[in-house]
Tab-separated table of C-alpha atoms in Angstrom:
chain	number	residue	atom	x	y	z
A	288	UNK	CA	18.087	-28.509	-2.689
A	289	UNK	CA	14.381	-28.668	-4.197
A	290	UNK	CA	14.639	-32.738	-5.320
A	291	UNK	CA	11.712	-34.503	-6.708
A	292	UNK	CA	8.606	-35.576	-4.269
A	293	UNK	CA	6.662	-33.819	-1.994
A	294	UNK	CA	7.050	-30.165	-1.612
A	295	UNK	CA	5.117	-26.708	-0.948
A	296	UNK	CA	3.642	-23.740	-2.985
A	297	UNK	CA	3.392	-20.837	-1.926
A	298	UNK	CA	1.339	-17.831	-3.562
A	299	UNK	CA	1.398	-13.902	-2.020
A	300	UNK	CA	-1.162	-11.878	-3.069
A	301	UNK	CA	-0.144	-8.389	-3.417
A	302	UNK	CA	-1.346	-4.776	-4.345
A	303	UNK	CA	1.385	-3.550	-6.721
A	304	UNK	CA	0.893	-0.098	-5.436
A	305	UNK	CA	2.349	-1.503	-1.971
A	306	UNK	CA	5.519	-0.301	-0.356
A	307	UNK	CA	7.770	-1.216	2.313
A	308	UNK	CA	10.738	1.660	2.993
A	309	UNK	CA	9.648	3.245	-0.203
A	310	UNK	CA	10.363	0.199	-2.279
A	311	UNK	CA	7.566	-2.093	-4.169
A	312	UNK	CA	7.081	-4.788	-1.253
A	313	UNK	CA	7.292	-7.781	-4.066
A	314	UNK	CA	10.598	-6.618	-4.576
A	315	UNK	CA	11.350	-6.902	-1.235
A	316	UNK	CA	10.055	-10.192	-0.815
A	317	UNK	CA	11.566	-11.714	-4.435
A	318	UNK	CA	14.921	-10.150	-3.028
A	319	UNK	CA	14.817	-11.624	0.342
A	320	UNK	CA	13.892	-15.102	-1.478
A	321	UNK	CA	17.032	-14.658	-3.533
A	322	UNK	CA	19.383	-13.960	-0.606
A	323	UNK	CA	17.682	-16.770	1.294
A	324	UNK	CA	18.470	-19.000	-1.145
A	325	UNK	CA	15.067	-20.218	-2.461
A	326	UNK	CA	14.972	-22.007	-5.781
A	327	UNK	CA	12.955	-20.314	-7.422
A	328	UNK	CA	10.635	-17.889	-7.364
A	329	UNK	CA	7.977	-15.759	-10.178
A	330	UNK	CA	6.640	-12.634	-10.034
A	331	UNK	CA	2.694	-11.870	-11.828
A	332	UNK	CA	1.233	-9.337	-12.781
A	333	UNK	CA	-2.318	-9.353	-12.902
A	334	UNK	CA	-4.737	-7.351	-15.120
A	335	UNK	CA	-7.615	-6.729	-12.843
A	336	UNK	CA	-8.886	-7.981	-9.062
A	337	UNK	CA	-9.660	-7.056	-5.833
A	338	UNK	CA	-8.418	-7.640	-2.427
A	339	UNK	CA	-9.783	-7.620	1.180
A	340	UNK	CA	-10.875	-3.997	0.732
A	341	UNK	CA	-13.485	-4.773	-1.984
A	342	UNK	CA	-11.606	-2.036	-4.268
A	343	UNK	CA	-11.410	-3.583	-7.746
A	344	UNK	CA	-8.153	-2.878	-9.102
A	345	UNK	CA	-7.987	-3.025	-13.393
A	346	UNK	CA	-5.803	-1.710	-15.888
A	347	UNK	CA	-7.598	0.777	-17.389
A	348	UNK	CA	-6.964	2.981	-20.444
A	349	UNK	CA	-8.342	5.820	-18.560
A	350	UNK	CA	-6.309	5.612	-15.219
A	351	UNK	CA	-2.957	3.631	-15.607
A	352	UNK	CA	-3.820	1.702	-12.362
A	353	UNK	CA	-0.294	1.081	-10.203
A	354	UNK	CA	-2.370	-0.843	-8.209
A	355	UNK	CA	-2.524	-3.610	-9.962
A	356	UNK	CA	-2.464	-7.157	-7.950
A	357	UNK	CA	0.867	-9.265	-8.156
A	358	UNK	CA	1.178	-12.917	-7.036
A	359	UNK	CA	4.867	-14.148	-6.056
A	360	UNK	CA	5.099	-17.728	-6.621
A	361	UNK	CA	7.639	-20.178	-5.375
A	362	UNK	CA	7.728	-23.728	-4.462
A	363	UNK	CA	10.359	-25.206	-1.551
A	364	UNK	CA	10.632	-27.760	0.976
A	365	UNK	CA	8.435	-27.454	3.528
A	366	UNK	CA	11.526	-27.253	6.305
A	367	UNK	CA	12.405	-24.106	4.040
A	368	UNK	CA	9.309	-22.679	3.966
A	369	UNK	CA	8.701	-22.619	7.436
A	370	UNK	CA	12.375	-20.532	8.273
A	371	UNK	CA	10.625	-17.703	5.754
A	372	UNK	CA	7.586	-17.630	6.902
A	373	UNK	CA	7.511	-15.567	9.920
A	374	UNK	CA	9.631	-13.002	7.837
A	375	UNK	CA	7.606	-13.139	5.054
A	376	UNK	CA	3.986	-12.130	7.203
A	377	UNK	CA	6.027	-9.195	7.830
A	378	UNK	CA	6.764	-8.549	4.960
A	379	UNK	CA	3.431	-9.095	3.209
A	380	UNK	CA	1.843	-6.698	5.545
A	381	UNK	CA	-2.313	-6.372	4.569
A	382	UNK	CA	-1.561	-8.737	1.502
A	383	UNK	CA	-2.708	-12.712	1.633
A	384	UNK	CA	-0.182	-15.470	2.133
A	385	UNK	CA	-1.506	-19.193	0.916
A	386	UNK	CA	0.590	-22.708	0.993
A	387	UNK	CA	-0.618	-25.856	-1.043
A	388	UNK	CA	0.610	-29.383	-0.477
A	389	UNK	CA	2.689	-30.024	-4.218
A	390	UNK	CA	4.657	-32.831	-5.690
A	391	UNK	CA	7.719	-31.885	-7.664
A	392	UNK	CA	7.590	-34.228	-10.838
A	393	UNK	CA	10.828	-33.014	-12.059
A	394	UNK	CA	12.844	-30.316	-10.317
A	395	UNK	CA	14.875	-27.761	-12.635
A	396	UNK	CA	18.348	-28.156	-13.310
A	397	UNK	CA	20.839	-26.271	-10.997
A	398	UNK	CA	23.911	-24.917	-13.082
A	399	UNK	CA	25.466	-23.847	-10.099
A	400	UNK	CA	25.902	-25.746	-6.590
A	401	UNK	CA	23.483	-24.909	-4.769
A	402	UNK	CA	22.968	-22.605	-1.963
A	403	UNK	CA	23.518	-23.922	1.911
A	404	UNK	CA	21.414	-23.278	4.654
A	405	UNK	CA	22.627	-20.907	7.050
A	406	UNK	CA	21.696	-21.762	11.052
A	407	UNK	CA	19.888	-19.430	12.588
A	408	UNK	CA	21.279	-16.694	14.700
A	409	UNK	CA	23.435	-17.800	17.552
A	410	UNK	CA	24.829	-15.579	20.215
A	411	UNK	CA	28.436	-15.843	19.519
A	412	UNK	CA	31.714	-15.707	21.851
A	413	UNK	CA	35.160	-16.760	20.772
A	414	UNK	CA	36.718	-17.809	17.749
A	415	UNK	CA	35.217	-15.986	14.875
A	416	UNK	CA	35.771	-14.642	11.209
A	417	UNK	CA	36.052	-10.972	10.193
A	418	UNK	CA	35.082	-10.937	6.469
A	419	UNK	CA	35.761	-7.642	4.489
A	420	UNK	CA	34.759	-7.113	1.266
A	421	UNK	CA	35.969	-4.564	-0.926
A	422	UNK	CA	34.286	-3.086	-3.840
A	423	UNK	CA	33.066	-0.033	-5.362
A	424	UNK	CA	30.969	2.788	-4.548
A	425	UNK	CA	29.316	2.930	-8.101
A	426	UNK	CA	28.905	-1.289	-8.336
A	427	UNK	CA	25.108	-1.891	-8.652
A	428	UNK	CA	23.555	-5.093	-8.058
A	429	UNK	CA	19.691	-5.057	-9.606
A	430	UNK	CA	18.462	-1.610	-9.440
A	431	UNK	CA	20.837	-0.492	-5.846
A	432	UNK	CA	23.976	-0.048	-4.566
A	433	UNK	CA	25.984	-3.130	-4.375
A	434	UNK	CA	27.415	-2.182	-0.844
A	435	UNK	CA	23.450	-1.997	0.035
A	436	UNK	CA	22.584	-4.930	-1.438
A	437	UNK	CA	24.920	-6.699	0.459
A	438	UNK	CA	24.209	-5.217	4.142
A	439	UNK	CA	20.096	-6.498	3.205
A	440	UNK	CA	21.750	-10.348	2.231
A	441	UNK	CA	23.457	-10.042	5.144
A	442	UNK	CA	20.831	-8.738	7.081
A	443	UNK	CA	18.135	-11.706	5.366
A	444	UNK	CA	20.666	-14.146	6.459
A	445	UNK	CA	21.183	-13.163	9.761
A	446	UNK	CA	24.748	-12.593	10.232
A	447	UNK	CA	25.680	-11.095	13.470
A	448	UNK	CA	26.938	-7.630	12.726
A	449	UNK	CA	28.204	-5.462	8.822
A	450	UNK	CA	29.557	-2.311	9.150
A	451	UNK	CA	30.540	-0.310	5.929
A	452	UNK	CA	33.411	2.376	5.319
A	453	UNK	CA	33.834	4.593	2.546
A	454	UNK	CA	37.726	5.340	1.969
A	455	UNK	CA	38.907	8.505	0.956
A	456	UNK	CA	41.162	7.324	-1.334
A	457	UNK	CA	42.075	3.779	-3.112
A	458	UNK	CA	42.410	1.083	-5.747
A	459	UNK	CA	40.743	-2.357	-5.984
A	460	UNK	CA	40.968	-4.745	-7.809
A	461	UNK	CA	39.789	-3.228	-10.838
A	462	UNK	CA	42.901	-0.669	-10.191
A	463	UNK	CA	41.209	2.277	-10.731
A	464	UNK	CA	42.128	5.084	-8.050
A	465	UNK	CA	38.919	6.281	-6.227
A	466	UNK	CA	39.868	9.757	-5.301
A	467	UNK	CA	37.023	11.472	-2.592
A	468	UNK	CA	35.988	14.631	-4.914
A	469	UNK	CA	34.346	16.925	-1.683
A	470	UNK	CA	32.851	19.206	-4.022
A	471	UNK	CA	31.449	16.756	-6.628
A	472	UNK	CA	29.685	13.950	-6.377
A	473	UNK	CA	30.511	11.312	-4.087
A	474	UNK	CA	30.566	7.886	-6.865
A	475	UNK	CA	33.838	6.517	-7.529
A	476	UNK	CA	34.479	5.789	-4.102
A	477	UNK	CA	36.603	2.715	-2.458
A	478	UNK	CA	34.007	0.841	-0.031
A	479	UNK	CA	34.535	-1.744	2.376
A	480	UNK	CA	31.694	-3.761	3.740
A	481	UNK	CA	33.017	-5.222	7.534
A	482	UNK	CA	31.557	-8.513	8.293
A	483	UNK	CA	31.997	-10.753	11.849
A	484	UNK	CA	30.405	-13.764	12.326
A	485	UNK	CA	30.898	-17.561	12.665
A	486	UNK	CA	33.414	-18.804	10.031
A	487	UNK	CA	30.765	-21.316	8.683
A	488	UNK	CA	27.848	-18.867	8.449
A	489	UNK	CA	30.431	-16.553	6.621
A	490	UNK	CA	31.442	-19.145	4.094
A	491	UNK	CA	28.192	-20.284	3.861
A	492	UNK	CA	27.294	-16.691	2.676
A	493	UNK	CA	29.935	-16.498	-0.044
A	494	UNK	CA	27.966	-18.372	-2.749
A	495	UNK	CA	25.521	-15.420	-2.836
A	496	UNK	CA	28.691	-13.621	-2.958
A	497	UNK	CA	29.708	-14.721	-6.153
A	498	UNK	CA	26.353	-14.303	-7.431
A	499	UNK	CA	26.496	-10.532	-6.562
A	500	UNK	CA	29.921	-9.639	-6.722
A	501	UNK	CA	31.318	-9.132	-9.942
A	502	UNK	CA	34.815	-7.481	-9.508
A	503	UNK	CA	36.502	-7.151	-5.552
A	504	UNK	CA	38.317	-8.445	-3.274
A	505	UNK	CA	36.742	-10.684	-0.078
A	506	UNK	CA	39.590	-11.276	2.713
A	507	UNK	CA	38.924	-13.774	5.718
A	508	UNK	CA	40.866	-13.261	8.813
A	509	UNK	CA	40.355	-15.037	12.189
A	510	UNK	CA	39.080	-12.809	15.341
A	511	UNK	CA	38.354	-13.407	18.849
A	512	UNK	CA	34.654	-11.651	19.532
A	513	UNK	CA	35.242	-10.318	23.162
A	514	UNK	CA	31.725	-9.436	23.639
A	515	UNK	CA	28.823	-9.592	21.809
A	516	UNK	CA	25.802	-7.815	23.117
A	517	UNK	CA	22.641	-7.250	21.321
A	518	UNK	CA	18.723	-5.793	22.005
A	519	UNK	CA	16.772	-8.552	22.349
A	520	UNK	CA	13.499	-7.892	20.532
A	521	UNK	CA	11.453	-9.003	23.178
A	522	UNK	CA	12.966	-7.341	26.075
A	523	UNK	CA	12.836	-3.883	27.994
A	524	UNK	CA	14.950	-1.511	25.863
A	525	UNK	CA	17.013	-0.858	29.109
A	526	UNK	CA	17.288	-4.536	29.795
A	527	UNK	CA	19.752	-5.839	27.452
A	528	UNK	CA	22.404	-3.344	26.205
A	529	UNK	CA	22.888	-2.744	22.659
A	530	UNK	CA	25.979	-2.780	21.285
A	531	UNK	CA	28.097	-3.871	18.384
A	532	UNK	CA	30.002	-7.055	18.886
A	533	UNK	CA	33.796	-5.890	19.400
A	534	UNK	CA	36.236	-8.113	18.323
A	535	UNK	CA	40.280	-7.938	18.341
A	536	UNK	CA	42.242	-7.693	15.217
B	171	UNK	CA	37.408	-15.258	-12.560
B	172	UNK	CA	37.190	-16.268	-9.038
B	173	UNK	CA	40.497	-16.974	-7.309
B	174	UNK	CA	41.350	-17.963	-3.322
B	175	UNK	CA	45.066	-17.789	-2.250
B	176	UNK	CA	46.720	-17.168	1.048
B	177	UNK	CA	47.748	-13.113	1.734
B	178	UNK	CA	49.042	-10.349	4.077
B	179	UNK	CA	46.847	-7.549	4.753
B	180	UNK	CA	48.304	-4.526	6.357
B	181	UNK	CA	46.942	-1.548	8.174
B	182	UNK	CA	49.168	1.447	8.050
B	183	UNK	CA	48.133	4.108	10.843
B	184	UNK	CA	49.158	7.999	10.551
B	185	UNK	CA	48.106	11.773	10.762
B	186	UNK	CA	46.083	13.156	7.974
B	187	UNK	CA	49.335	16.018	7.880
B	188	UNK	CA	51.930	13.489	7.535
B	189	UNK	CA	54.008	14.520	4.454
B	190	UNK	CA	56.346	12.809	2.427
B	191	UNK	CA	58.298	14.476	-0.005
B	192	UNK	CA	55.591	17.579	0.291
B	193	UNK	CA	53.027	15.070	-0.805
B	194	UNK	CA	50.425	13.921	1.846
B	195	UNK	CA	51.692	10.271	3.265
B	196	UNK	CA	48.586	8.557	2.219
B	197	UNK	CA	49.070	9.775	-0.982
B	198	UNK	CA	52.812	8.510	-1.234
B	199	UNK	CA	52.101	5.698	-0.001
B	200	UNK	CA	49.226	4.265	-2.390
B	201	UNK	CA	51.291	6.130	-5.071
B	202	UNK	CA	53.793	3.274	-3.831
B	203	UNK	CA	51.576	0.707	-3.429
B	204	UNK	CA	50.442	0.713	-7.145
B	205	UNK	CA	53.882	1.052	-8.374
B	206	UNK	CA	54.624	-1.965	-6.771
B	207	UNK	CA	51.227	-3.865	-8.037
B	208	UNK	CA	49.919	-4.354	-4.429
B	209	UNK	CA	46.210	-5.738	-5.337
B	210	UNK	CA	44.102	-3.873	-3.196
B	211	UNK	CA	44.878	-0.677	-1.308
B	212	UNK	CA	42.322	1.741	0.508
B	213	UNK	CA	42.439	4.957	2.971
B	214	UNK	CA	39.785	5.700	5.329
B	215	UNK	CA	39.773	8.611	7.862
B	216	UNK	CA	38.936	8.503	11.386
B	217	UNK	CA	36.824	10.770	12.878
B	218	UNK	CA	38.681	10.511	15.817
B	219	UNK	CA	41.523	8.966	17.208
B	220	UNK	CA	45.029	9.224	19.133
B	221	UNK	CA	48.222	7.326	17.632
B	222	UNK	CA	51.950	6.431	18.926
B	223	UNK	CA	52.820	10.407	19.171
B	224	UNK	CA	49.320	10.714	21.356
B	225	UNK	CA	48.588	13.818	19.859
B	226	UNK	CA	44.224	13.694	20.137
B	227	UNK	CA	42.941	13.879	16.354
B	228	UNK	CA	39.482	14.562	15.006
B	229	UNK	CA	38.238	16.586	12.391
B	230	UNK	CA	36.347	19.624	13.283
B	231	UNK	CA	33.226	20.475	13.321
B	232	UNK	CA	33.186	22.860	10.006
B	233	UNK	CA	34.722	19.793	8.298
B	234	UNK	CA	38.044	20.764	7.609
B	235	UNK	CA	40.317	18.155	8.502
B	236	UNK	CA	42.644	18.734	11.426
B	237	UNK	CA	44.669	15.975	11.472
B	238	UNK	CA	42.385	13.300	11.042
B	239	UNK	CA	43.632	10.420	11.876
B	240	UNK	CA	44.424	7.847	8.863
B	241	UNK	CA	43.977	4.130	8.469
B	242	UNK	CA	45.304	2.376	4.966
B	243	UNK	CA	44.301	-1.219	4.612
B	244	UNK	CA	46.557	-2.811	2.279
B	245	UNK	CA	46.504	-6.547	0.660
B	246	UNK	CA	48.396	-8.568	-1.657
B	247	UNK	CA	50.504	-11.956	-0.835
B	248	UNK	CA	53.318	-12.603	1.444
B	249	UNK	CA	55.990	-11.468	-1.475
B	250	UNK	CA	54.365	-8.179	-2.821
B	251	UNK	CA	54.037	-7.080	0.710
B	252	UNK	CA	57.270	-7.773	1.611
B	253	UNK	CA	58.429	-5.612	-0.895
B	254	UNK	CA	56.379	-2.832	0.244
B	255	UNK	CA	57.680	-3.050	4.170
B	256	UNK	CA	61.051	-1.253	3.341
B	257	UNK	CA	59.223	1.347	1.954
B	258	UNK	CA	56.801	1.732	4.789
B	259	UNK	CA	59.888	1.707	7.448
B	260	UNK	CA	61.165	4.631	5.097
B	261	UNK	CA	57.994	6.692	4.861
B	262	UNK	CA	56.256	6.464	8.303
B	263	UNK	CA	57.465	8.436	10.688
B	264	UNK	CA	55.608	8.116	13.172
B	265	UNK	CA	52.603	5.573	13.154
B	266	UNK	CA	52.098	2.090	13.573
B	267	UNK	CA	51.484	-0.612	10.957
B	268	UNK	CA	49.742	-3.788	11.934
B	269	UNK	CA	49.954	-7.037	9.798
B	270	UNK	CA	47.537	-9.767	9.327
B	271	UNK	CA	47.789	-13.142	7.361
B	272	UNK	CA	44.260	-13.509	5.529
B	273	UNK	CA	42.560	-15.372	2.949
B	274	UNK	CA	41.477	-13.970	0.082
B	275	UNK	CA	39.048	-14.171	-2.488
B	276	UNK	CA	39.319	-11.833	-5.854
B	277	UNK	CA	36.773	-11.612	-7.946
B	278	UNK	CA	37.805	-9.981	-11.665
B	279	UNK	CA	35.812	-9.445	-14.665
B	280	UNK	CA	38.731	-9.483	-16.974
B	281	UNK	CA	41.745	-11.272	-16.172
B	282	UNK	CA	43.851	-10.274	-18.935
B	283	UNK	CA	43.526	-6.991	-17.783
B	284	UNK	CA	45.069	-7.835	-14.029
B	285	UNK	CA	48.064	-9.684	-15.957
B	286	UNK	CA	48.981	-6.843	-17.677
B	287	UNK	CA	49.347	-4.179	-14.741
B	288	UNK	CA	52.236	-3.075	-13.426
């Protein structure tokens, strides 16, 4: 929760033209922000500038620049800021990253309760939560695939493990029957998104759930994880075994 | 609308060839399961799999099912899903069902329109 007093800025500089798996890298970054749970965050658009490669970028009526520089704005605590930052480096690539000292005179009015922090990723063994979520194949959240959308929250928030299913045939909650066409194409499909993790970290997650989630079903049942082995990133590839966690149930 | 309540999931396990009344199982069976109201039901097929009759099934290779195997998940209270297990002892043959208590979660855009189904 962003309160009044002291607090931190923080301005990416971007080329427009930038990707990241084919997608504009601000809109990576404002979507991981989202799913993190920041409170805010602005996206700008500006008309001309250049960058650390001395190429000055302005709209022209000549050539409709796309590489025009954006600046993503948000302001958090600094405890906040510091979780994202290693992730957002990444995810900034050649672009520059800058962090002012700011005081929060009056912070905006939540409508909603807030989002919680989610701890960080903990190897897990024991008592855990399967959480499936049902929805739809066509369901969009922004400009993707809800089912997506979901496995890159999930992913930003560093739950342990999402697998997703398409069904051949079914009915949710909207009670339409999805029926697999093979010939045509594949929308109108029943999905189911698999999650296992921590009951805490999967409650913890719902909130964004019910920000993205329009019409569906999410059903909590308890599961003992059996094993839980995963590829370290900073170990030999044959060290650690990859693997899935398995769980019973 | 946003609701939480207390539920049964099931997961019904078969042969993509199972019939029922010339109709394939799965088919009967979600037929059933919206007759009935059951809130969510959904069929997946395995790739590959073996079941109570251990007959191996997988679907082959030019994609034509061979008896895949089948997995229905199927949720709804304690109540609606006791109405459906009579149905399922009728039905299945030869499988297995498995059954879960679960919480729940439904998310609906219209509520008036969940009142009304049958």
């Amino acid at each position: 929760m962003l309160n009044a007093g002291k607090a931190v800025k923080v301005s990416i500089y971007l080329s427009d033209g930038a990707t990241r798996h084919g997608v504009p890298v601000y809109s990576s970054i404002l979507d991981f922000l989202f799913y993190r749970g920041v409170a805010g965050a602005t996206v700008f658009k500006g008309v001309a500038g250049f960058g650390a490669d001395h190429h000055m970028h302005s709209a022209n009526m000549v050539e409709i620049s796309d590489r025009l520089p954006i600046k993503i704005e948000f302001i958090e605590t600094r405890e906040k800021v510091d979780a994202l930052l290693g992730k957002l480096e990444e995810m900034a690539g050649s672009g520059l990253i800058e962090m002012q000292e700011t005081t929060v005179a009056k912070p905006a009015q939540v409508s909603k309760p807030k989002m919680p922090v989610l701890p960080a990723h903990l190897k897990i063994e024991g008592k855990a939560q399967m959480m499936r979520i049902f929805l739809s194949e066509e369901d969009r959240w922004k400009d993707k695939p809800l089912h997506e959308a979901l496995v890159a929250a999930l992913r930003a928030n560093d739950i342990a493990g999402v697998t997703v299913y398409r069904g051949i045939l079914g009915y949710g909650a909207h009670r339409r029957i999805h029926k697999d066409k093979p010939l045509l194409s594949s929308h109108h499909g029943s999905i189911m998104l698999s999650v296992i993790d921590t009951a805490e970290k999967l409650r913890a997650f719902l909130p964004l759930v019910d920000q993205m989630l329009e019409e569906g079903l999410v059903v909590f049942s308890d599961v003992d994880i059996i094993k839980y082995a995963y590829r370290a990133l900073d170990v030999e590839p044959d060290a650690a075994q990859a693997g899935q966690g398995s769980a019973s149930q | 609308m946003k609701e939480e309540f207390a539920a049964r999931m099931l997961r019904v396990h078969f042969g993509e060839d199972d019939k029922w009344q010339g109709k394939p199982l799965h088919e009967a069976i979600l037929a059933k399961c919206r007759e009935l109201g059951i809130a969510e039901a959904i069929v997946f097929r395995g790739i590959e799999g073996y079941g109570s009759a251990s007959r191996i099934r997988h679907t082959s290779i030019w994609g034509l099912s061979k008896d895949a195997p089948i997995q229905m998940s199927i949720i709804d209270t304690e109540e609606q899903i006791a109405r459906l297990i009579p149905l399922l002892d009728a039905m299945v043959e030869e499988g297995l069902v498995a059954s879960s208590s679960v919480e729940v979660v439904r998310y609906s855009r219209n509520p008036a329109n969940d009142a009304n189904q049958p």
